[in-house]
Short mmCIF file of C-alpha atoms (C1' of nucleotides) in Angstrom, two decimals:
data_model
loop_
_atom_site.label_atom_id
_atom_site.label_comp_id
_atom_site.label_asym_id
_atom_site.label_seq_id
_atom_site.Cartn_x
_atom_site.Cartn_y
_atom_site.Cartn_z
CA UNK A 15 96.21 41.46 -25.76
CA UNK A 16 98.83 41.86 -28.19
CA UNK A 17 97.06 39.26 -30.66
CA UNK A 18 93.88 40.97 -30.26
CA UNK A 19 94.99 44.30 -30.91
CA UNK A 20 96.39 43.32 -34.13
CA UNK A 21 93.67 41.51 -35.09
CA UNK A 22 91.47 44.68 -34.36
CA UNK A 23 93.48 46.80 -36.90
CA UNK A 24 93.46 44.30 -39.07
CA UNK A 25 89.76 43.68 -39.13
CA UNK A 26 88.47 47.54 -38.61
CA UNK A 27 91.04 48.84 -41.81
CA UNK A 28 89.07 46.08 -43.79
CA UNK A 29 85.44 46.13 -42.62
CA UNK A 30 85.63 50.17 -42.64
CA UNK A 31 87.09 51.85 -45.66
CA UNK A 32 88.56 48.43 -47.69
CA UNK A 33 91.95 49.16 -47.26
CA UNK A 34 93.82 46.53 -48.41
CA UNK A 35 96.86 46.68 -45.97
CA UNK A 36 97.48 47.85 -42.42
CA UNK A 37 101.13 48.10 -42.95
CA UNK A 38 101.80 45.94 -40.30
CA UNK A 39 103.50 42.79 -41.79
CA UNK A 40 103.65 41.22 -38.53
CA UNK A 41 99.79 40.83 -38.66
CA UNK A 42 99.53 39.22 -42.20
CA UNK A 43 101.68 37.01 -41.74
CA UNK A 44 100.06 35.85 -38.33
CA UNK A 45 96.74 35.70 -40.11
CA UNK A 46 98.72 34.18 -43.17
CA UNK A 47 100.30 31.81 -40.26
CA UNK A 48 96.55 30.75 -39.24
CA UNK A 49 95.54 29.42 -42.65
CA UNK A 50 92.90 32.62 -43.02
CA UNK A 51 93.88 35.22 -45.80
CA UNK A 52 92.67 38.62 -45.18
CA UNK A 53 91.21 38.38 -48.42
CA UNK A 54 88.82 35.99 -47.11
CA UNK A 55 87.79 38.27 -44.35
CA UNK A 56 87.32 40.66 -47.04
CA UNK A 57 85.21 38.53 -48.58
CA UNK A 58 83.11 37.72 -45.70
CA UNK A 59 82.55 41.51 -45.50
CA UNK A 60 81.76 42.08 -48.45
CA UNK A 61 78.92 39.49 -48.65
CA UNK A 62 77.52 41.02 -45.61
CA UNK A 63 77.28 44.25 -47.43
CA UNK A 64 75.92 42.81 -50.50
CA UNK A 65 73.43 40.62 -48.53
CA UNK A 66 70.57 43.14 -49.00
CA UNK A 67 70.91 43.07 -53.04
CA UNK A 68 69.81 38.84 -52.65
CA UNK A 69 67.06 36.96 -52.62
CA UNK A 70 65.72 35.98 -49.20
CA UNK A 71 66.53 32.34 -49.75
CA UNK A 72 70.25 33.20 -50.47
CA UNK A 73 70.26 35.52 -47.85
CA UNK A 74 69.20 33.05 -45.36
CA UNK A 75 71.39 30.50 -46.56
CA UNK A 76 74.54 33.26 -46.37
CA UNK A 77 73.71 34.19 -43.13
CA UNK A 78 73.76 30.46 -42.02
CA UNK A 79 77.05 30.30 -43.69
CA UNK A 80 78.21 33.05 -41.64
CA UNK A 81 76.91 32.19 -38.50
CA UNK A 82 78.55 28.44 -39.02
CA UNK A 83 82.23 30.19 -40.18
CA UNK A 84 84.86 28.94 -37.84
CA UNK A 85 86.16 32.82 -37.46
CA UNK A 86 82.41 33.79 -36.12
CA UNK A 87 83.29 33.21 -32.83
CA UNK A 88 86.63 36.04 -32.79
CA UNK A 89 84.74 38.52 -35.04
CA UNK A 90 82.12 38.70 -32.08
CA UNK A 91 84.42 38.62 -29.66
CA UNK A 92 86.15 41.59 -31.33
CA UNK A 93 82.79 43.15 -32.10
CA UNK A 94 82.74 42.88 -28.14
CA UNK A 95 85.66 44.93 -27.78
CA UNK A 96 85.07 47.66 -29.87
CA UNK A 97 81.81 47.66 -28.84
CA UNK A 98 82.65 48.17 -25.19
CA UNK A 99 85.05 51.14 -26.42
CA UNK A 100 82.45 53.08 -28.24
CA UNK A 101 80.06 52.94 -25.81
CA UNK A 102 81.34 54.98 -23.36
CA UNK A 103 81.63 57.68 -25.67
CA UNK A 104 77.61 56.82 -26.53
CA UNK A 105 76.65 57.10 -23.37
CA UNK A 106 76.65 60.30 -22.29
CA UNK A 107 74.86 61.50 -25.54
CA UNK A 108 71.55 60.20 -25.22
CA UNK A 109 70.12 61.08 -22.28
CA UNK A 110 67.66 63.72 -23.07
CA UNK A 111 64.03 63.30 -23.88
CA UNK A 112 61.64 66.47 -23.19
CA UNK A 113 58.35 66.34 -24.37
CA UNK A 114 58.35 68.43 -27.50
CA UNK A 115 56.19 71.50 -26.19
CA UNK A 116 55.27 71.85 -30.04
CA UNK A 117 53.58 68.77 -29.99
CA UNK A 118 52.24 69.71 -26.82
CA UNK A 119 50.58 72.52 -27.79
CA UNK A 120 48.86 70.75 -30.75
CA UNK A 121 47.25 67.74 -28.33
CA UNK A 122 46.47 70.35 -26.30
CA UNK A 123 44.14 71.93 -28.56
CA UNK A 124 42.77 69.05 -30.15
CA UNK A 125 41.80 68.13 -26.74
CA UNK A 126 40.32 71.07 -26.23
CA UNK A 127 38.64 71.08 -29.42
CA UNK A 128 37.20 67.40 -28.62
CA UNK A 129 39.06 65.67 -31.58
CA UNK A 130 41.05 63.72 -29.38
CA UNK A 131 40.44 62.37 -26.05
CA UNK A 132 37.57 60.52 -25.00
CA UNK A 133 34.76 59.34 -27.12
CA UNK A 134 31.61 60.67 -28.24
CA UNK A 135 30.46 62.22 -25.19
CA UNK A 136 34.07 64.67 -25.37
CA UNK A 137 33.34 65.86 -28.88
CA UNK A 138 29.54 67.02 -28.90
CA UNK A 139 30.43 68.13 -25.37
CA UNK A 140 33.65 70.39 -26.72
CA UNK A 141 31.14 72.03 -29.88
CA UNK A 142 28.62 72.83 -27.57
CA UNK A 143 31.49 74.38 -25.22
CA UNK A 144 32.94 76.49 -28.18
CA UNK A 145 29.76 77.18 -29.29
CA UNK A 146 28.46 79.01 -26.27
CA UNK A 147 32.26 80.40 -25.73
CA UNK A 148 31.47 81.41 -29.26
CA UNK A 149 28.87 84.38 -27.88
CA UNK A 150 25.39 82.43 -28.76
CA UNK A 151 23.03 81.50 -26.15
CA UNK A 152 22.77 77.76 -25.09
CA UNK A 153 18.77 77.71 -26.54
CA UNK A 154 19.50 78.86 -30.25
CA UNK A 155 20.99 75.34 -31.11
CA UNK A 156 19.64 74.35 -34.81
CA UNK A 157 21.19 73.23 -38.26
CA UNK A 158 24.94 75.50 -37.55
CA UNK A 159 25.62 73.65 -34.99
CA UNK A 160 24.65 70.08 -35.93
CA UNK A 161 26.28 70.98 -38.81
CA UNK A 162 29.20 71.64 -37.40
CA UNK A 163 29.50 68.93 -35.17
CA UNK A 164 28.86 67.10 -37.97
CA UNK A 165 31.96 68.63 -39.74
CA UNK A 166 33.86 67.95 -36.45
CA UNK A 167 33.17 64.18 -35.63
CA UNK A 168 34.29 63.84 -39.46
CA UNK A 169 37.83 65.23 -38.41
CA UNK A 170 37.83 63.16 -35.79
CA UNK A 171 36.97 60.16 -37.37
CA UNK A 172 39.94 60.98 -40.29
CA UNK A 173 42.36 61.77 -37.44
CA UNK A 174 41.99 58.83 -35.51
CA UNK A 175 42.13 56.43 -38.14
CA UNK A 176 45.26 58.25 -39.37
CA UNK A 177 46.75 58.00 -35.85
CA UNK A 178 45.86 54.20 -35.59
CA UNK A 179 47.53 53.73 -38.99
CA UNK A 180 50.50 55.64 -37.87
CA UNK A 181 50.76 53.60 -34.67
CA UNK A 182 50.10 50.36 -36.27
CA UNK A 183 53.17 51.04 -38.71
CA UNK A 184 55.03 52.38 -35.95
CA UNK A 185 54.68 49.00 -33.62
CA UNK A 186 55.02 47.14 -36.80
CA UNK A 187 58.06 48.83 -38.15
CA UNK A 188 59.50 48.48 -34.14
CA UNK A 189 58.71 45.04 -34.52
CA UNK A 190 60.40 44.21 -37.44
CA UNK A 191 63.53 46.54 -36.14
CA UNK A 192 63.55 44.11 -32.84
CA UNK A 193 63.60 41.22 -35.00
CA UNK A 194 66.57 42.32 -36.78
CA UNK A 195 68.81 43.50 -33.79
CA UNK A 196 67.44 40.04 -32.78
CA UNK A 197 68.55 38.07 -35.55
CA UNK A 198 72.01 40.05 -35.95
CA UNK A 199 72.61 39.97 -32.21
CA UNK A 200 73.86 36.69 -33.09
CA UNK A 201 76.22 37.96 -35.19
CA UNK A 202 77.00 41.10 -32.88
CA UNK A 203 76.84 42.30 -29.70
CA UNK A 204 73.43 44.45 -29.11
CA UNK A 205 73.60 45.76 -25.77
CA UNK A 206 69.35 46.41 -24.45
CA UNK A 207 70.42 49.61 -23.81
CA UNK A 208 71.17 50.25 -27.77
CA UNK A 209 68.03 48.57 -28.73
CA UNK A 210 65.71 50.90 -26.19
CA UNK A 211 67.90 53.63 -28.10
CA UNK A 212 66.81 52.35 -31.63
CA UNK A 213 63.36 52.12 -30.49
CA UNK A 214 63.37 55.54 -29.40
CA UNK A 215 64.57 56.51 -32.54
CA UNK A 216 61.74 54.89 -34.23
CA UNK A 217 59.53 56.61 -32.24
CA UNK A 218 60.92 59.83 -32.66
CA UNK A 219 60.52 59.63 -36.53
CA UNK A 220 57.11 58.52 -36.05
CA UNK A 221 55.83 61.25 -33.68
CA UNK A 222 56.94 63.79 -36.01
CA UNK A 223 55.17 62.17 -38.93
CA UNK A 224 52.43 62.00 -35.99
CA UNK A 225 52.84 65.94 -35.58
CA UNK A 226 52.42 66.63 -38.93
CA UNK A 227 49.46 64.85 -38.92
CA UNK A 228 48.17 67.12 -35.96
CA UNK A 229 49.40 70.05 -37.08
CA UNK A 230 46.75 69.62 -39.96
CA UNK A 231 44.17 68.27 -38.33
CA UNK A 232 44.59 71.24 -36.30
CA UNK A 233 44.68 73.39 -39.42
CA UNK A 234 41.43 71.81 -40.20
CA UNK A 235 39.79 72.65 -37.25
CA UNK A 236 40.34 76.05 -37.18
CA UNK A 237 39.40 76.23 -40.47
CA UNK A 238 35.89 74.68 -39.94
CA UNK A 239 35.83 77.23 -36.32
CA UNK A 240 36.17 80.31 -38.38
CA UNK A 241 33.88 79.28 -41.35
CA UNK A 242 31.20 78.54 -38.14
CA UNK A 243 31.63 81.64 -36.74
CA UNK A 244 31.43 83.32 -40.30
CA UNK A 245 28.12 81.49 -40.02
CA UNK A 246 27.09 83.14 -37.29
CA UNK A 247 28.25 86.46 -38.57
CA UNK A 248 25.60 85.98 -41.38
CA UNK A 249 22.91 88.48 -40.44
CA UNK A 250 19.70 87.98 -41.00
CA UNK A 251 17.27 91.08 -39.95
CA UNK A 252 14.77 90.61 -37.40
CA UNK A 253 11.29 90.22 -38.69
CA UNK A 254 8.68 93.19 -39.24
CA UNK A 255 7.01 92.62 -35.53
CA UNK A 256 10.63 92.13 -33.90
CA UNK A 257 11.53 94.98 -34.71
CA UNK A 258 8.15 96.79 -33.81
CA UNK A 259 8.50 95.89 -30.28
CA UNK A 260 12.00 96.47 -29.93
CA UNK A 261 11.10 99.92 -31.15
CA UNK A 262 8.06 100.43 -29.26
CA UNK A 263 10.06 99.68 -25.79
CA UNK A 264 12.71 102.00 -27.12
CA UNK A 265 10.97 104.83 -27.97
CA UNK A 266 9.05 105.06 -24.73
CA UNK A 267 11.86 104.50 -22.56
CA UNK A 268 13.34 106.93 -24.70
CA UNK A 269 14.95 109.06 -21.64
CA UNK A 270 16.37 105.66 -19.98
CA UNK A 271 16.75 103.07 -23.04
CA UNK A 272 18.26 100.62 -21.17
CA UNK A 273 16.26 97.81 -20.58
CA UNK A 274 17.24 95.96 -17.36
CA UNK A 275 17.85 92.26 -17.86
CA UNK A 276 14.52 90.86 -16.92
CA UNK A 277 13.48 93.44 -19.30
CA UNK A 278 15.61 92.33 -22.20
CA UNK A 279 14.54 88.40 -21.48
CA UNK A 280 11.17 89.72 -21.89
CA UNK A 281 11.96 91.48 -25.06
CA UNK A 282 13.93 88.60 -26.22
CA UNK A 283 11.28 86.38 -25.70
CA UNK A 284 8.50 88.16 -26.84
CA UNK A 285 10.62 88.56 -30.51
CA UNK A 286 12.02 85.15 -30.69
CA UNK A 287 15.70 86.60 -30.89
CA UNK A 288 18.21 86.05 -28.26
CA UNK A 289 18.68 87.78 -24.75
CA UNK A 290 22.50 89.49 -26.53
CA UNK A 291 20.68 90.16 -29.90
CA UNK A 292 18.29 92.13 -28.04
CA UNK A 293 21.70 94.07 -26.34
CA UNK A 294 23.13 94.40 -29.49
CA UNK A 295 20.13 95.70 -30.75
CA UNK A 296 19.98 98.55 -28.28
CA UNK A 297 23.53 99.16 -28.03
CA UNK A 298 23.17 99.70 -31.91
CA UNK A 299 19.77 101.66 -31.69
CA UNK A 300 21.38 104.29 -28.60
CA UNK A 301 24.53 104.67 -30.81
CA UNK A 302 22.98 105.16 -34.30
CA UNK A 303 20.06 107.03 -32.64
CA UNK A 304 22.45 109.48 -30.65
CA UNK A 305 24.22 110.08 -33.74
CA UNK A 306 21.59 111.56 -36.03
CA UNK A 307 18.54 112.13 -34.04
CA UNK A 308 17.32 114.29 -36.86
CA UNK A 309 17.14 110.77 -38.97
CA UNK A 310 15.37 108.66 -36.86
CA UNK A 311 12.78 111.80 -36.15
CA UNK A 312 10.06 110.12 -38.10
CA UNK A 313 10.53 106.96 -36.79
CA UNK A 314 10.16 108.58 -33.12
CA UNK A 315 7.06 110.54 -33.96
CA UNK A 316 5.53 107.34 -35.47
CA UNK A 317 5.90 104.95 -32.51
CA UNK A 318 4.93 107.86 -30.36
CA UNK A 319 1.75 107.61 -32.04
CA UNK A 320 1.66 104.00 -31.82
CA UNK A 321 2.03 103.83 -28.20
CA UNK A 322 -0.47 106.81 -27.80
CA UNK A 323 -2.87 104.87 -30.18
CA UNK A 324 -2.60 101.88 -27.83
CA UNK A 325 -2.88 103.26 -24.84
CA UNK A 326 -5.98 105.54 -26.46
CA UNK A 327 -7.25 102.37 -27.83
CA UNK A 328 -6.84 100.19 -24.14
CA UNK A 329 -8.07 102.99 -22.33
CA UNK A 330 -11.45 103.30 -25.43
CA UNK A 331 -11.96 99.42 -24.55
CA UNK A 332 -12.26 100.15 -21.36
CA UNK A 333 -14.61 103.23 -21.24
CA UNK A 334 -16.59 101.76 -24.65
CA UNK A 335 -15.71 105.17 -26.04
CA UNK A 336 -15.48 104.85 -29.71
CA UNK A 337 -13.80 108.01 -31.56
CA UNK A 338 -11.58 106.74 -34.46
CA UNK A 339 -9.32 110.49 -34.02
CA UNK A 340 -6.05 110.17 -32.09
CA UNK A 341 -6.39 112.69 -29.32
CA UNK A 342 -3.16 113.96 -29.75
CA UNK A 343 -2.42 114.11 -33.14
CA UNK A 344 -1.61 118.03 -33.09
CA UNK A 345 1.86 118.07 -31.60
CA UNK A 346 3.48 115.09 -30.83
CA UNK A 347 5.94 115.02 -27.73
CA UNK A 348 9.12 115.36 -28.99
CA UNK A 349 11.79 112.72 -27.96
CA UNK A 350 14.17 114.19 -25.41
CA UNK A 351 16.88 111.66 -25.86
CA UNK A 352 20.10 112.58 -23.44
CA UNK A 353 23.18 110.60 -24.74
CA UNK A 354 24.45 111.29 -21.23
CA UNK A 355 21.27 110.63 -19.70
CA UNK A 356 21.96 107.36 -18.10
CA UNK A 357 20.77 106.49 -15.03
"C1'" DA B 11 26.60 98.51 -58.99
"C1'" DA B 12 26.50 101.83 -55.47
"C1'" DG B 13 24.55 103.30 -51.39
"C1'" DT B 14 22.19 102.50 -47.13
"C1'" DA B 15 20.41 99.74 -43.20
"C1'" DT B 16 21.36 96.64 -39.79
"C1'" DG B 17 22.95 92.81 -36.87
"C1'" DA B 18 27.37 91.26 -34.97
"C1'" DT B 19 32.03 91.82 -33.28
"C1'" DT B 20 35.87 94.10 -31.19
"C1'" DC B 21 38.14 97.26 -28.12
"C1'" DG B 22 38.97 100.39 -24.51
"C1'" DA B 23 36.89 102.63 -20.50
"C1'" DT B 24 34.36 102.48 -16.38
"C1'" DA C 30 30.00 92.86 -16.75
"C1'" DT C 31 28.30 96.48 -19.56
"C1'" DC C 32 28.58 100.47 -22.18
"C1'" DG C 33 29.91 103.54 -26.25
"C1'" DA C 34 32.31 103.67 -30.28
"C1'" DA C 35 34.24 102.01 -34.36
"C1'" DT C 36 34.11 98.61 -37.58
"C1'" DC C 37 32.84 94.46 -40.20
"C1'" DA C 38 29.93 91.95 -43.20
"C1'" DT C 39 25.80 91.07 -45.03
"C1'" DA C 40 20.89 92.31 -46.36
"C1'" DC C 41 18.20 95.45 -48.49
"C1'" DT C 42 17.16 99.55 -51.51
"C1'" DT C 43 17.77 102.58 -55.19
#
DNA sequence: AAGTATGATTCGAT
DNA sequence: ATCGAATCATACTT
C-alpha cells in the first residue's frame, strides 16, 4: 500500500499539472532505485498528449509502443485505483434523465400537425383535420388545400431527411466514441457504466441539435397554417344570383330572418356557398340591416317587388292572365324588421 | 387614394 | 351551439 501510494503521487503530480517534483525524495529515489526516471514517465505522458497532433501511422505505432511498455501494466493498475476513488463521488451525480417537456411539446405538435409520425396516410389525414378544425366545411376542398398539403408533405419530407441525417451522425459519432473507449480501455479502465454515461452524453448533444431542428420545423409549420388561413380569409363576394336569393329569403322572412338549418342547407346549396357562409351571411345582413334600416330601404322595397312580381307572375301562369302592371306597385309593404323580434 | 361594401373571424352572452 | 356585436381584411366604387 505504501508503494502504491507513492507511486500515485508521483504519477498524478506528473500526468496532471507537470510538476516536476512531489517533494517526496523517498519516491524518486525508489523510482530512481527501479531503473525508471520520472522523466521518462513524463515523457510517456507527454506523447499521449501530443498523440492527436500525428499522423495516424505514428499514432498507431506510439500507441503500440505504449501498450508494449513494461510500466503499462502499474499505470493501469493505478488507473484502477484512482478510478475506483472517483467513482463514488460520480455516482451519485448522474442519475437523472426526464424527458425534456420542451422537446415534448414540439413532437407533440408535429404529431399533431402530421409531420411526424406515421406515413402518408397521417399527413393528408392531419391537413384535412386542421382544415375542417380550421372553420371550412369538409365539401369545399379545391386548390388551398392541395396546396397546402402540398406545402406540408414538403416539410415533412425536409424534416425527416434532416432527422435521418442527424441520427445517422449521431449512431456514427456513438460508434466511433465506442471504438475509442474501446481501443483506450486497453490502456485504462472504462467501467460500462461510464461508457452508457458517454453515450448518453452523445445523445444529449444530439437531441438538442435534434430540437433545434424541430423547433423550426415547427416554426415552419405555423408559418404555412397562418398564411392558409390568410387564404381563407381572402374574400371573394358571392356572385350576382347568390346574393339575389340570399336576399330574396331575407327580405320575406324579414320578421323572423333566421333560417333554420335545413333552411340554410337549402340556401347554401341553391348558391353554391357553404352551409356557415350562408350564417355568416345572415348574421352580417341582421346586424348591418338592424343598424341602418333607413340604408338598406331601397334594397327592401326592391325585393319586395321581386317576390310580389313572382308570386304575381306564378299565380298569372297559372290563371293565363297576362297584365304586364305589378298589382301593387302603389305602396309597397314596408319592412317591419324587430331587432328583438326573435322567435 | 379614400371611402364603402362585404365576407370572415373573434368574443362574450345566453 | 348560436346569436349579436365589434372588428379585420379584402373587394369594389368613387
Amino acid at each position: 500500500m505504501d508503494d502504491q501510494t507513492r507511486m500515485l503521487t508521483g504519477l498524478t503530480g506528473l500526468g496532471g499539472l507537470s510538476q516536476p517534483d512531489v517533494g517526496d525524495p523517498d519516491s524518486v529515489r525508489k523510482q530512481q532505485s527501479l531503473g525508471q526516471p520520472q522523466q521518462d514517465i513524463g515523457d510517456i505522458l507527454q506523447q499521449i498528449m501530443a498523440i492527436t497532433d500525428e499522423s495516424l501511422d505514428e499514432a498507431q505505432a506510439r500507441k503500440h509502443a505504449l501498450n508494449c511498455h513494461r510500466m503499462k501494466p502499474a499505470l493501469f493498475s493505478v488507473l484502477c485505483e484512482i478510478k475506483e476513488k472517483t467513482v463514488l463521488s460520480i455516482r451519485g451525480v448522474q442519475e437523472e434523465d426526464p424527458p425534456d417537456p420542451q422537446i415534448m411539446r414540439l413532437d407533440n405538435m408535429l404529431l399533431a400537425e402530421g409531420v411526424s409520425g406515421p406515413e402518408k396516410g397521417g399527413g393528408s389525414a392531419a391537413a384535412a383535420a386542421a382544415a375542417a378544425a380550421a372553420g371550412g366545411s369538409p365539401t369545399d376542398s379545391s386548390i388551398e388545400h392541395s396546396d397546402y398539403r402540398a406545402k406540408l408533405a414538403q416539410i415533412r419530407q425536409i424534416y425527416h431527411s434532416e432527422l435521418e441525417k442527424y441520427e445517422q451522425a449521431c449512431s456514427e459519432f456513438t460508434n466511433h466514441v465506442m471504438n475509442l473507449l474501446r481501443e483506450q480501455s486497453r490502456t485504462r479502465p472504462i467501467s460500462p457504466k461510464e461508457i452508457e454515461r458517454m453515450v448518453a452524453i452523445i445523445h444529449r448533444k444530439f437531441s438538442s441539435i435534434q430540437m433545434q431542428l424541430k423547433q423550426s420545423t415547427c416554426e415552419a409549420v405555423m408559418i404555412l397554417r397562418s398564411r392558409f388561413l390568410d387564404a381563407r380569409r381572402k374574400r371573394r363576394n358571392f356572385n350576382k344570383q347568390a346574393t339575389e336569393v340570399l336576399n330574396e329569403y331575407f327580405y320575406s322572412h324579414l320578421s323572423n330572418p333566421y333560417p333554420s338549418e335545413e333552411a340554410k342547407e337549402e340556401l347554401a346549396k341553391k348558391c353554391g356557398i357553404t352551409v356557415s357562409q350562408v350564417s355568416n351571411w345572415f348574421g352580417n345582413k341582421r346586424i348591418r340591416y338592424k343598424k341602418n334600416i333607413g340604408k338598406f330601404q331601397e334594397e327592401a322595397n326592391l325585393y319586395a317587388v321581386k317576390t310580389a312580381v313572382d308570386a304575381a307572375n306564378v299565380s298569372a301562369q297559372a290563371s293565363q292572365a297576362n297584365s304586364p302592371a305589378t298589382p301593387n306597385s302603389g305602396g309597397y309593404p314596408a319592412p317591419c324588421y324587430t331587432p328583438d323580434g326573435r322567435l
